mmCIF file of C-alpha atoms in Angstrom:
data_model
loop_
_atom_site.group_PDB
_atom_site.id
_atom_site.type_symbol
_atom_site.label_atom_id
_atom_site.label_comp_id
_atom_site.label_asym_id
_atom_site.label_seq_id
_atom_site.Cartn_x
_atom_site.Cartn_y
_atom_site.Cartn_z
ATOM 1 C CA MET A 1 39.967 32.420 -9.113
ATOM 2 C CA SER A 2 41.913 29.345 -10.204
ATOM 3 C CA LEU A 3 40.473 26.435 -11.526
ATOM 4 C CA ASN A 4 42.628 23.034 -11.365
ATOM 5 C CA LEU A 5 41.445 21.069 -14.943
ATOM 6 C CA TYR A 6 43.400 17.984 -13.668
ATOM 7 C CA LEU A 7 45.567 17.678 -16.418
ATOM 8 C CA ALA A 8 48.464 16.567 -14.668
ATOM 9 C CA PRO A 9 48.443 13.635 -12.163
ATOM 10 C CA PRO A 10 45.900 14.193 -9.388
ATOM 11 C CA PRO A 11 47.312 15.054 -5.941
ATOM 12 C CA ALA A 12 48.231 12.259 -3.304
ATOM 13 C CA GLN A 13 45.207 10.072 -2.348
ATOM 14 C CA GLY A 14 45.508 11.607 1.175
ATOM 15 C CA HIS A 15 44.575 15.072 -0.170
ATOM 16 C CA LEU A 16 41.839 13.648 -2.104
ATOM 17 C CA ARG A 17 40.102 11.904 0.908
ATOM 18 C CA GLY A 18 40.477 15.067 2.698
ATOM 19 C CA ARG A 19 38.668 17.263 -0.086
ATOM 20 C CA ALA A 20 36.070 14.320 -0.409
ATOM 21 C CA GLY A 21 35.289 14.460 3.495
ATOM 22 C CA GLY A 22 37.673 12.164 4.891
ATOM 23 C CA GLY A 23 37.223 8.328 5.405
ATOM 24 C CA GLY A 24 39.619 5.617 4.239
ATOM 25 C CA GLY A 25 39.492 3.605 0.906
ATOM 26 C CA SER A 26 41.851 2.712 -1.584
ATOM 27 C CA GLY A 27 42.240 3.896 -5.444
ATOM 28 C CA GLY A 28 43.591 7.245 -6.996
ATOM 29 C CA GLY A 29 47.006 6.859 -6.901
ATOM 30 C CA SER A 30 49.099 9.013 -9.101
ATOM 31 C CA ASP A 31 47.989 7.041 -12.370
ATOM 32 C CA GLY A 32 46.188 10.252 -13.853
ATOM 33 C CA ARG A 33 42.660 9.049 -13.054
ATOM 34 C CA PHE A 34 40.051 10.403 -10.773
ATOM 35 C CA SER A 35 39.474 8.378 -7.751
ATOM 36 C CA GLU A 36 36.367 6.215 -7.083
ATOM 37 C CA GLU A 37 35.811 8.158 -3.787
ATOM 38 C CA LEU A 38 35.731 11.274 -5.769
ATOM 39 C CA PHE A 39 33.362 9.963 -8.471
ATOM 40 C CA SER A 40 31.145 9.117 -5.399
ATOM 41 C CA LEU A 41 31.123 12.765 -4.155
ATOM 42 C CA LEU A 42 30.363 13.906 -7.723
ATOM 43 C CA LEU A 43 27.534 11.292 -8.057
ATOM 44 C CA SER A 44 25.877 13.037 -5.151
ATOM 45 C CA LEU A 45 25.952 16.504 -6.622
ATOM 46 C CA PRO A 46 21.991 17.453 -7.319
ATOM 47 C CA PRO A 47 22.501 19.758 -10.445
ATOM 48 C CA VAL A 48 23.450 16.480 -12.289
ATOM 49 C CA LYS A 49 22.141 13.667 -10.217
ATOM 50 C CA ALA A 50 18.961 15.179 -10.456
ATOM 51 C CA LEU A 51 18.776 15.069 -14.427
ATOM 52 C CA THR A 52 16.635 12.216 -16.239
ATOM 53 C CA VAL A 53 18.582 9.786 -18.668
ATOM 54 C CA GLY A 54 16.957 11.788 -21.453
ATOM 55 C CA GLU A 55 18.451 15.157 -19.974
ATOM 56 C CA GLN A 56 21.839 13.453 -19.183
ATOM 57 C CA ARG A 57 22.230 12.623 -23.143
ATOM 58 C CA LEU A 58 20.905 16.144 -24.089
ATOM 59 C CA ARG A 59 23.099 17.668 -22.231
ATOM 60 C CA LEU A 60 26.488 15.873 -23.354
ATOM 61 C CA LEU A 61 24.992 16.458 -26.850
ATOM 62 C CA ASN A 62 25.298 20.000 -26.237
ATOM 63 C CA VAL A 63 28.825 19.760 -24.925
ATOM 64 C CA LEU A 64 29.970 17.703 -27.654
ATOM 65 C CA LEU A 65 28.066 20.054 -30.350
ATOM 66 C CA ASP A 66 29.785 23.187 -28.633
ATOM 67 C CA VAL A 67 33.597 21.560 -28.748
ATOM 68 C CA ALA A 68 33.392 19.069 -31.666
ATOM 69 C CA SER A 69 35.087 19.921 -34.540
ATOM 70 C CA VAL A 70 34.766 17.728 -38.126
ATOM 71 C CA PRO A 71 35.327 19.322 -41.232
ATOM 72 C CA GLN A 72 32.798 19.194 -43.938
ATOM 73 C CA GLY A 73 33.533 15.598 -45.808
ATOM 74 C CA SER A 74 35.084 14.424 -43.185
ATOM 75 C CA GLN A 75 31.832 12.747 -41.551
ATOM 76 C CA GLU A 76 32.341 9.425 -43.064
ATOM 77 C CA ARG A 77 35.274 8.390 -41.067
ATOM 78 C CA VAL A 78 33.640 9.357 -38.090
ATOM 79 C CA PHE A 79 30.377 7.687 -38.450
ATOM 80 C CA ASN A 80 31.110 4.564 -40.670
ATOM 81 C CA PRO A 81 32.340 2.625 -37.896
ATOM 82 C CA LEU A 82 28.632 2.446 -36.452
ATOM 83 C CA ILE A 83 27.782 1.135 -40.038
ATOM 84 C CA ARG A 84 30.067 -1.378 -39.990
ATOM 85 C CA SER A 85 28.996 -2.713 -36.818
ATOM 86 C CA HIS A 86 25.782 -3.348 -38.045
ATOM 87 C CA ASN A 87 23.990 -0.734 -36.017
ATOM 88 C CA VAL A 88 20.386 -1.586 -37.188
ATOM 89 C CA GLU A 89 18.814 1.635 -35.713
ATOM 90 C CA PHE A 90 21.541 4.138 -36.613
ATOM 91 C CA VAL A 91 21.687 2.854 -39.991
ATOM 92 C CA GLN A 92 17.962 2.767 -40.673
ATOM 93 C CA SER A 93 17.807 6.474 -39.549
ATOM 94 C CA LEU A 94 20.548 7.201 -42.262
ATOM 95 C CA LEU A 95 18.623 5.403 -45.018
ATOM 96 C CA GLU A 96 15.480 7.359 -44.176
ATOM 97 C CA GLY A 97 17.644 10.406 -45.163
ATOM 98 C CA VAL A 98 19.135 8.616 -48.265
ATOM 99 C CA CYS A 99 15.598 8.006 -49.772
ATOM 100 C CA GLN A 100 14.900 11.859 -49.413
ATOM 101 C CA LEU A 101 18.042 12.773 -50.813
ATOM 102 C CA TYR A 102 18.623 10.165 -53.339
ATOM 103 C CA PRO A 103 15.099 8.902 -54.283
ATOM 104 C CA SER A 104 15.987 8.074 -58.206
ATOM 105 C CA GLU A 105 19.065 6.321 -57.077
ATOM 106 C CA VAL A 106 17.263 4.028 -54.294
ATOM 107 C CA ALA A 107 14.381 2.955 -56.423
ATOM 108 C CA PRO A 108 16.006 0.520 -58.900
ATOM 109 C CA ILE A 109 17.199 -1.543 -55.507
ATOM 110 C CA LEU A 110 13.617 -1.771 -54.623
ATOM 111 C CA ILE A 111 11.812 -2.270 -57.897
ATOM 112 C CA PRO A 112 12.720 -6.102 -58.551
ATOM 113 C CA TYR A 113 10.841 -6.861 -55.056
ATOM 114 C CA THR A 114 7.323 -6.957 -56.481
ATOM 115 C CA ASN A 115 5.818 -8.705 -53.017
ATOM 116 C CA LEU A 116 7.253 -5.766 -51.150
ATOM 117 C CA PHE A 117 5.154 -3.601 -52.901
ATOM 118 C CA ARG A 118 2.144 -5.639 -53.018
ATOM 119 C CA ASP A 119 2.477 -5.945 -49.261
ATOM 120 C CA PHE A 120 2.868 -2.024 -48.835
ATOM 121 C CA PHE A 121 -0.114 -1.305 -50.681
ATOM 122 C CA CYS A 122 -2.661 -4.012 -49.819
ATOM 123 C CA ASP A 123 -2.140 -3.381 -46.076
ATOM 124 C CA LYS A 124 -5.523 -2.844 -44.598
ATOM 125 C CA ARG A 125 -3.913 -1.250 -41.611
ATOM 126 C CA TYR A 126 -3.215 1.897 -44.042
ATOM 127 C CA PRO A 127 -5.653 2.276 -46.621
ATOM 128 C CA ASP A 128 -4.413 5.845 -47.371
ATOM 129 C CA ARG A 129 -1.308 4.328 -49.107
ATOM 130 C CA VAL A 130 -3.534 3.085 -52.228
ATOM 131 C CA SER A 131 -5.309 6.150 -52.584
ATOM 132 C CA ARG A 132 -2.148 8.686 -51.995
ATOM 133 C CA TRP A 133 -0.762 6.633 -55.020
ATOM 134 C CA PHE A 134 -3.542 5.370 -57.214
ATOM 135 C CA GLY A 135 -5.971 8.001 -56.967
ATOM 136 C CA ASN A 136 -3.980 11.166 -58.440
ATOM 137 C CA ILE A 137 -6.937 11.487 -61.512
ATOM 138 C CA SER A 138 -7.576 14.998 -62.644
ATOM 139 C CA VAL A 139 -11.227 16.030 -63.118
ATOM 140 C CA GLU A 140 -10.767 15.350 -66.877
ATOM 141 C CA GLY A 141 -9.930 11.610 -65.370
ATOM 142 C CA VAL A 142 -6.304 11.633 -66.507
ATOM 143 C CA GLY A 143 -3.906 9.743 -64.203
ATOM 144 C CA SER A 144 -0.647 10.320 -62.768
ATOM 145 C CA ARG A 145 1.747 8.496 -60.461
ATOM 146 C CA GLY A 146 0.051 5.205 -59.672
ATOM 147 C CA ALA A 147 -3.158 6.061 -61.294
ATOM 148 C CA ALA A 148 -1.562 6.304 -64.481
ATOM 149 C CA SER A 149 -0.193 2.418 -64.333
ATOM 150 C CA LEU A 150 -3.501 1.370 -63.123
ATOM 151 C CA GLN A 151 -5.442 2.842 -66.150
ATOM 152 C CA GLN A 152 -3.171 1.485 -68.864
ATOM 153 C CA PHE A 153 -2.911 -1.998 -67.323
ATOM 154 C CA ALA A 154 -6.643 -1.938 -67.077
ATOM 155 C CA TYR A 155 -6.967 -1.254 -70.813
ATOM 156 C CA ARG A 156 -4.135 -3.776 -71.477
ATOM 157 C CA TYR A 157 -5.750 -6.572 -69.952
ATOM 158 C CA ARG A 158 -9.414 -5.382 -69.853
ATOM 159 C CA ASP A 159 -11.107 -8.537 -71.080
ATOM 160 C CA SER A 160 -10.459 -9.986 -67.601
ATOM 161 C CA VAL A 161 -9.259 -7.160 -65.247
ATOM 162 C CA TRP A 162 -12.362 -5.056 -65.969
ATOM 163 C CA LEU A 163 -15.044 -7.448 -64.546
ATOM 164 C CA ASP A 164 -12.526 -9.624 -62.095
ATOM 165 C CA CYS A 165 -10.889 -6.624 -60.323
ATOM 166 C CA LEU A 166 -11.835 -3.394 -60.921
ATOM 167 C CA ARG A 167 -15.291 -1.749 -58.894
ATOM 168 C CA TRP A 168 -16.837 1.291 -59.204
ATOM 169 C CA ASN A 169 -19.076 3.563 -57.151
ATOM 170 C CA SER A 170 -21.237 4.230 -60.234
ATOM 171 C CA LYS A 171 -24.740 2.344 -60.050
ATOM 172 C CA ARG A 172 -24.708 1.821 -63.823
ATOM 173 C CA THR A 173 -22.547 -0.598 -65.637
ATOM 174 C CA VAL A 174 -18.740 0.684 -66.432
ATOM 175 C CA THR A 175 -17.238 -0.840 -69.378
ATOM 176 C CA PRO A 176 -13.603 0.136 -70.728
ATOM 177 C CA VAL A 177 -15.867 1.545 -73.945
ATOM 178 C CA THR A 178 -17.772 3.684 -71.323
ATOM 179 C CA VAL A 179 -14.274 5.193 -69.904
ATOM 180 C CA SER A 180 -12.530 5.943 -73.063
ATOM 181 C CA ARG A 181 -15.466 8.108 -73.866
ATOM 182 C CA ASP A 182 -15.643 9.594 -70.642
ATOM 183 C CA PRO A 183 -12.257 9.586 -68.867
ATOM 184 C CA ALA A 184 -13.746 11.590 -65.873
ATOM 185 C CA MET A 185 -15.366 7.993 -64.967
ATOM 186 C CA TRP A 186 -11.988 7.064 -63.404
ATOM 187 C CA LEU A 187 -13.171 9.218 -60.611
ATOM 188 C CA GLN A 188 -15.760 6.815 -59.844
ATOM 189 C CA LEU A 189 -13.399 3.725 -59.312
ATOM 190 C CA ASN A 190 -13.588 2.631 -55.558
ATOM 191 C CA LEU A 191 -9.937 1.956 -55.018
ATOM 192 C CA LYS A 192 -10.284 -0.184 -51.791
ATOM 193 C CA LYS A 193 -12.398 -2.754 -53.292
ATOM 194 C CA SER A 194 -10.175 -2.951 -56.511
ATOM 195 C CA PHE A 195 -7.155 -3.440 -54.849
ATOM 196 C CA SER A 196 -8.371 -6.399 -52.455
ATOM 197 C CA ASN A 197 -8.981 -7.900 -56.088
ATOM 198 C CA LEU A 198 -5.784 -6.318 -57.397
ATOM 199 C CA LYS A 199 -3.416 -8.047 -54.827
ATOM 200 C CA HIS A 200 -3.791 -11.393 -56.141
ATOM 201 C CA ASP A 201 -2.964 -10.380 -59.642
ATOM 202 C CA SER A 202 0.597 -10.824 -60.159
ATOM 203 C CA ARG A 203 0.509 -9.242 -63.415
ATOM 204 C CA PHE A 204 0.023 -5.956 -62.060
ATOM 205 C CA TRP A 205 2.736 -5.953 -59.719
ATOM 206 C CA GLU A 206 5.320 -7.285 -62.195
ATOM 207 C CA SER A 207 3.995 -5.139 -65.128
ATOM 208 C CA SER A 208 6.295 -2.427 -66.659
ATOM 209 C CA PHE A 209 3.158 0.042 -66.346
ATOM 210 C CA PHE A 210 3.514 -0.387 -62.578
ATOM 211 C CA THR A 211 7.315 -0.245 -62.280
ATOM 212 C CA ALA A 212 7.925 2.501 -64.627
ATOM 213 C CA GLU A 213 6.093 5.013 -62.372
ATOM 214 C CA LEU A 214 8.316 3.732 -59.796
ATOM 215 C CA LYS A 215 11.651 4.839 -61.384
ATOM 216 C CA SER A 216 11.641 8.238 -59.916
ATOM 217 C CA GLY A 217 11.376 7.160 -56.236
ATOM 218 C CA GLU A 218 8.599 9.373 -55.682
ATOM 219 C CA PHE A 219 6.792 6.723 -54.060
ATOM 220 C CA LEU A 220 9.423 6.606 -51.085
ATOM 221 C CA SER A 221 7.634 9.838 -49.693
ATOM 222 C CA LEU A 222 4.429 7.640 -48.764
ATOM 223 C CA ASP A 223 6.314 6.115 -45.977
ATOM 224 C CA TYR A 224 10.128 6.815 -45.781
ATOM 225 C CA PRO A 225 10.529 4.521 -42.448
ATOM 226 C CA TYR A 226 8.723 1.437 -44.110
ATOM 227 C CA PHE A 227 11.298 1.620 -46.995
ATOM 228 C CA ALA A 228 14.119 2.471 -44.841
ATOM 229 C CA GLN A 229 13.602 -0.703 -43.095
ATOM 230 C CA LYS A 230 13.492 -2.785 -46.327
ATOM 231 C CA LEU A 231 16.490 -1.465 -47.384
ATOM 232 C CA THR A 232 18.464 -2.123 -44.060
ATOM 233 C CA ARG A 233 17.561 -5.650 -44.175
ATOM 234 C CA ILE A 234 18.898 -5.827 -47.759
ATOM 235 C CA LEU A 235 22.179 -4.103 -46.668
ATOM 236 C CA PHE A 236 22.725 -6.597 -43.617
ATOM 237 C CA SER A 237 21.488 -10.072 -45.565
ATOM 238 C CA ALA A 238 24.037 -12.152 -46.907
ATOM 239 C CA PRO A 239 24.170 -11.986 -50.527
ATOM 240 C CA ASN A 240 22.686 -14.951 -52.562
ATOM 241 C CA SER A 241 23.376 -13.847 -56.215
ATOM 242 C CA LEU A 242 25.539 -11.368 -57.997
ATOM 243 C CA ARG A 243 22.413 -8.703 -57.970
ATOM 244 C CA ASP A 244 21.982 -8.891 -54.097
ATOM 245 C CA GLN A 245 25.711 -7.893 -53.887
ATOM 246 C CA GLU A 246 25.363 -5.072 -56.397
ATOM 247 C CA ASP A 247 22.596 -3.792 -54.343
ATOM 248 C CA ILE A 248 24.444 -4.102 -51.080
ATOM 249 C CA ASP A 249 27.534 -2.129 -52.818
ATOM 250 C CA ARG A 250 25.153 0.455 -54.305
ATOM 251 C CA LEU A 251 23.624 1.145 -50.639
ATOM 252 C CA ARG A 252 27.036 1.573 -48.921
ATOM 253 C CA SER A 253 27.971 3.888 -51.960
ATOM 254 C CA LEU A 254 24.941 6.173 -51.225
ATOM 255 C CA LEU A 255 25.245 5.939 -47.299
ATOM 256 C CA SER A 256 29.096 7.245 -47.960
ATOM 257 C CA SER A 257 27.578 9.623 -49.893
ATOM 258 C CA TYR A 258 25.054 11.011 -47.534
ATOM 259 C CA LEU A 259 27.476 11.031 -44.729
ATOM 260 C CA THR A 260 29.786 13.257 -46.646
ATOM 261 C CA ALA A 261 27.266 15.613 -47.784
ATOM 262 C CA SER A 262 25.544 15.833 -44.652
ATOM 263 C CA PRO A 263 26.379 18.705 -41.851
ATOM 264 C CA PHE A 264 28.139 17.035 -38.925
ATOM 265 C CA ASP A 265 25.462 18.262 -36.363
ATOM 266 C CA PRO A 266 22.482 16.574 -37.554
ATOM 267 C CA LEU A 267 24.105 13.390 -37.772
ATOM 268 C CA LEU A 268 25.736 13.726 -33.975
ATOM 269 C CA ARG A 269 22.240 14.294 -32.848
ATOM 270 C CA LEU A 270 21.103 11.100 -34.973
ATOM 271 C CA THR A 271 23.748 9.045 -33.375
ATOM 272 C CA PHE A 272 22.572 10.198 -29.466
ATOM 273 C CA ALA A 273 19.321 9.111 -30.453
ATOM 274 C CA SER A 274 20.121 5.597 -31.980
ATOM 275 C CA LEU A 275 22.777 4.394 -29.910
ATOM 276 C CA ARG A 276 22.529 2.499 -26.364
ATOM 277 C CA ASP A 277 24.890 3.987 -23.409
ATOM 278 C CA SER A 278 27.779 1.730 -24.143
ATOM 279 C CA GLN A 279 27.624 2.345 -27.733
ATOM 280 C CA LEU A 280 27.580 6.018 -26.902
ATOM 281 C CA LEU A 281 30.491 5.788 -25.151
ATOM 282 C CA SER A 282 32.733 4.133 -27.447
ATOM 283 C CA PHE A 283 31.470 6.694 -30.024
ATOM 284 C CA VAL A 284 32.786 9.559 -27.678
ATOM 285 C CA GLU A 285 36.038 7.664 -26.868
ATOM 286 C CA ARG A 286 36.654 7.195 -31.158
ATOM 287 C CA LEU A 287 35.475 11.115 -31.048
ATOM 288 C CA VAL A 288 38.476 11.702 -28.790
ATOM 289 C CA LYS A 289 40.796 9.488 -30.069
ATOM 290 C CA SER A 290 40.049 11.100 -33.634
ATOM 291 C CA ASP A 291 41.601 14.443 -32.178
ATOM 292 C CA ARG A 292 38.102 16.073 -33.499
ATOM 293 C CA LEU A 293 37.545 17.824 -30.075
ATOM 294 C CA ASN A 294 38.394 21.209 -29.589
ATOM 295 C CA PRO A 295 39.504 22.878 -27.252
ATOM 296 C CA LYS A 296 41.831 20.026 -26.569
ATOM 297 C CA PHE A 297 41.699 20.139 -23.020
ATOM 298 C CA LEU A 298 38.452 18.542 -22.891
ATOM 299 C CA SER A 299 39.813 15.694 -24.854
ATOM 300 C CA GLN A 300 42.571 15.309 -21.926
ATOM 301 C CA ILE A 301 39.636 15.364 -19.264
ATOM 302 C CA VAL A 302 37.540 12.968 -21.097
ATOM 303 C CA CYS A 303 40.541 10.414 -20.942
ATOM 304 C CA GLU A 304 41.611 11.033 -17.569
ATOM 305 C CA PHE A 305 37.948 10.298 -16.002
ATOM 306 C CA CYS A 306 38.050 6.862 -17.497
ATOM 307 C CA CYS A 307 34.158 6.871 -17.575
ATOM 308 C CA LYS A 308 32.110 3.828 -17.244
ATOM 309 C CA SER A 309 28.826 5.283 -17.822
ATOM 310 C CA VAL A 310 26.934 8.159 -19.641
ATOM 311 C CA GLU A 311 26.169 9.761 -16.443
ATOM 312 C CA GLU A 312 30.031 9.532 -15.241
ATOM 313 C CA LEU A 313 31.019 11.290 -18.570
ATOM 314 C CA LEU A 314 28.650 13.865 -18.090
ATOM 315 C CA LEU A 315 29.642 14.447 -14.593
ATOM 316 C CA SER A 316 33.022 14.851 -15.490
ATOM 317 C CA ILE A 317 32.336 17.144 -18.024
ATOM 318 C CA SER A 318 29.829 19.004 -16.213
ATOM 319 C CA LEU A 319 32.735 20.153 -13.535
ATOM 320 C CA LEU A 320 33.010 23.052 -16.272
ATOM 321 C CA ASP A 321 29.787 23.658 -16.684
ATOM 322 C CA PRO A 322 29.689 27.129 -14.744
ATOM 323 C CA PHE A 323 33.078 27.908 -16.612
ATOM 324 C CA ARG A 324 32.826 26.195 -19.993
ATOM 325 C CA THR A 325 31.923 29.294 -22.009
ATOM 326 C CA GLN A 326 34.501 31.757 -20.513
ATOM 327 C CA LEU A 327 37.251 28.816 -20.885
ATOM 328 C CA ILE A 328 36.328 28.266 -24.555
ATOM 329 C CA ARG A 329 36.310 31.892 -25.502
ATOM 330 C CA SER A 330 39.669 32.241 -23.566
ATOM 331 C CA ILE A 331 41.439 29.588 -25.196
ATOM 332 C CA ARG A 332 40.295 30.102 -28.429
ATOM 333 C CA ALA A 333 41.533 33.973 -28.038
ATOM 334 C CA SER A 334 44.847 32.751 -26.812
ATOM 335 C CA PRO A 335 45.891 29.572 -25.101
ATOM 336 C CA SER A 336 48.207 31.545 -22.632
ATOM 337 C CA SER A 337 45.239 33.029 -21.145
ATOM 338 C CA LEU A 338 43.806 29.879 -19.449
ATOM 339 C CA GLY A 339 46.086 30.430 -16.310
ATOM 340 C CA LYS A 340 44.372 33.589 -15.969
ATOM 341 C CA ILE A 341 40.727 32.163 -15.352
#
């Protein structure tokens, strides 16, 4: 069986018209592109037409995963244009990965934004944030993470904080002397009520006790999307000071490192999840022009079809679906074997 890959200029318009089932119409010619009539015929094919938008994207993704060849370390050149174009959803997803991979490098960028942390921990919609960060107290009353900073701050400003802010579940009066003698009393602290009061005490959020526990970046794990969203705003905001520009430069450097260190396949999946159809087509076009598709015949076919939608691009590539596995194996084994398929 022979398969015409349309790598050469297509047959005359009359021949196409006959294959498509007759009828008049213009287009095609010999300019190396499929005619509108042939696209209309392809769009009527049930196996592809019946796919949902999500299924179309998944099939296209699987095709590109099969044939795209991007060496480790070259991902930045492929995906960096999406960052420069301010694609917010894509960049925010990347920054989630940056937070996971480089937490101690990200933390210094966020620590100066004290209001960010106050709003984060005092948001009544997410009461578990306070307990997860400030509730790390052992049975002996020793605090870690945020609990350690809260204990140190409370002792340091005990004359005001102890009565004005801290609330306890114990029926008896809890004083600094009582807790210092029995540290396990810290387990009786009512975090929800206490932070309703601490929310308005800027001394705590700006204190070295609080910020010292943030330096490791461990707090990022409380809500990666939340902090990635804040980082995205910092990255795309106009700098108002030297520090702002330094933060932007640092984020760009971290994104570059993340792209270089990450495998191509997960980045491609992330791209498909983040881009609109028009953006996705532009990305595939850049991938083709970067000579990153292997075997090369797919690059030529994508260019020949001049697709205007994900559906058309998928239909174009789907012409090869019944033969794709055999084609790839044959071409990788020996390019000369293509004519024998």
